[in-house]
Coordinates of C-alpha atoms in Angstrom, one line a residue:
X25 CA -57.3 97.0 40.3
X26 CA -58.4 94.1 38.2
X27 CA -61.3 94.7 35.9
X28 CA -63.7 91.9 35.0
X29 CA -66.3 91.5 32.3
X30 CA -68.8 89.6 34.5
X31 CA -69.4 89.4 38.3
X32 CA -71.2 86.2 39.0
X33 CA -73.6 86.7 41.8
X34 CA -75.0 83.5 43.4
X35 CA -75.5 81.5 46.6
X36 CA -72.4 79.5 47.5
X37 CA -73.3 77.7 50.6
X38 CA -73.5 74.0 49.6
X39 CA -71.9 71.6 47.2
X40 CA -74.7 71.8 44.7
X41 CA -74.6 75.6 44.5
X42 CA -70.8 75.7 44.2
X43 CA -70.9 73.1 41.5
X44 CA -73.5 75.0 39.5
X45 CA -71.7 78.3 39.9
X46 CA -68.5 76.6 38.6
X47 CA -70.5 75.3 35.6
X48 CA -71.9 78.8 34.8
X49 CA -68.4 80.3 35.2
X50 CA -66.9 77.8 32.8
X51 CA -69.7 78.4 30.3
X52 CA -69.2 82.2 30.5
X53 CA -65.4 82.0 30.2
X54 CA -65.8 79.7 27.2
X55 CA -67.6 82.6 25.5
X56 CA -64.5 84.7 26.0
X57 CA -65.5 86.7 29.1
X58 CA -63.4 87.3 32.2
X59 CA -65.2 86.6 35.4
X60 CA -65.2 87.3 39.1
X61 CA -66.6 84.3 41.0
X62 CA -66.6 85.1 44.7
X63 CA -66.2 81.4 45.8
X64 CA -63.0 81.2 43.7
X65 CA -61.7 84.7 43.7
X66 CA -62.7 85.7 47.3
X67 CA -59.6 84.4 48.8
X68 CA -59.1 82.7 52.2
X69 CA -61.5 85.0 54.1
X70 CA -64.4 82.7 53.4
X71 CA -62.7 80.0 55.4
X72 CA -62.1 82.5 58.3
X73 CA -65.8 83.2 58.4
X74 CA -66.2 79.8 60.0
X75 CA -64.3 81.0 63.1
X76 CA -66.7 83.2 65.2
X77 CA -63.7 85.1 66.8
X78 CA -62.5 86.3 63.4
X79 CA -66.0 86.9 61.9
X80 CA -66.3 90.7 62.2
X81 CA -62.9 91.4 60.6
X82 CA -63.1 88.7 57.9
X83 CA -66.7 89.5 57.0
X84 CA -65.9 93.2 56.5
X85 CA -62.9 92.2 54.2
X86 CA -65.2 89.8 52.1
X87 CA -67.8 92.6 51.8
X88 CA -65.3 95.2 50.7
X89 CA -63.5 93.0 48.3
X90 CA -66.7 91.8 46.6
X91 CA -68.1 95.4 46.3
X92 CA -64.9 96.5 44.7
X93 CA -65.0 93.6 42.3
X94 CA -68.6 94.5 41.4
X95 CA -67.6 98.1 40.8
X96 CA -64.7 96.8 38.5
X97 CA -67.1 94.6 36.5
X98 CA -69.1 95.6 33.4
X99 CA -71.8 93.1 33.9
X100 CA -73.6 91.3 36.8
X101 CA -74.8 87.8 36.2
X102 CA -77.2 86.8 39.0
X103 CA -78.1 83.1 39.4
X104 CA -81.7 83.2 40.7
X105 CA -82.3 79.5 41.3
X106 CA -83.7 78.4 44.6
X107 CA -86.9 78.7 46.6
X108 CA -86.1 82.4 47.0
X109 CA -83.2 84.3 45.5
X110 CA -80.1 84.5 47.8
X111 CA -80.2 87.7 50.0
X112 CA -76.6 88.6 49.2
X113 CA -77.1 88.2 45.5
X114 CA -80.2 90.5 45.8
X115 CA -78.1 93.2 47.4
X116 CA -75.4 92.8 44.7
X117 CA -78.1 93.1 42.0
X118 CA -79.3 96.3 43.7
X119 CA -75.8 97.7 43.8
X120 CA -75.1 96.7 40.2
X121 CA -78.4 98.4 39.1
X122 CA -77.4 101.6 41.0
X123 CA -73.9 101.5 39.5
X124 CA -75.6 101.3 36.0
X125 CA -74.1 97.9 35.2
X126 CA -75.6 95.5 32.7
X127 CA -77.6 93.1 34.8
X128 CA -78.5 89.6 33.6
X129 CA -80.5 87.0 35.4
X130 CA -80.2 83.2 34.9
X131 CA -83.0 81.1 36.4
X132 CA -83.4 77.4 35.5
X133 CA -85.7 76.8 38.5
X134 CA -89.4 77.0 37.9
X135 CA -90.3 78.2 41.4
X136 CA -91.2 81.9 41.4
X137 CA -92.4 84.5 44.0
X138 CA -95.9 84.7 42.6
X139 CA -96.1 81.6 40.4
X140 CA -95.7 83.7 37.3
X141 CA -92.8 86.0 38.1
X142 CA -90.2 86.8 40.7
X143 CA -90.5 89.8 43.1
X144 CA -90.8 92.8 40.8
X145 CA -87.8 94.5 42.4
X146 CA -85.7 91.7 41.1
X147 CA -87.3 91.1 37.7
X148 CA -87.3 94.8 36.7
X149 CA -83.6 95.3 37.7
X150 CA -82.4 93.2 34.8
X151 CA -81.3 94.8 31.6
X152 CA -82.5 91.8 29.5
X153 CA -85.3 89.3 30.0
X154 CA -84.2 86.6 32.4
X155 CA -82.5 83.6 30.6
X156 CA -84.1 80.3 31.5
X157 CA -82.0 78.0 29.4
X158 CA -78.3 77.8 28.5
X159 CA -79.1 78.8 24.9
X160 CA -80.9 81.9 26.1
X161 CA -78.0 82.8 28.3
X162 CA -75.6 82.3 25.4
X163 CA -77.7 84.5 23.2
X164 CA -77.8 87.4 25.7
X165 CA -74.0 87.2 26.4
X166 CA -73.1 87.1 22.7
X167 CA -75.4 90.1 22.1
X168 CA -73.5 92.0 24.8
X169 CA -70.1 90.9 23.5
X170 CA -71.0 92.2 20.1
X171 CA -71.9 95.6 21.6
X172 CA -68.3 96.2 22.8

């Protein structure tokens, strides 16, 4: 079993999302953390998901592998940008919270559920206040790194 410092939870369904996820991953790695990034570390199963005949088997493998990676991570970093948070990322946040992981949110998007905050089930699942800038994210991550 591979252990990771941080599981990066984010949507990964278009070029913009994938590019942003890679940028966050590089940022986190440059601070000295190991990461699990599903779009990179998930393997070939994501490509199989495009074939409807293989979907049930491939989707089960993707789910099980990502859940195991989450269990083997110390921290969940959820990227919250978008009109609404990604459904899969919300499930991962709930799992991480239930597994007593450190949960961090990163939201550069100004759109929110009620104009002032996200859905309370999301906002109150985080261990720290949501980071809205790269500097705030760095500050939180360095604080955690110093707690080791």
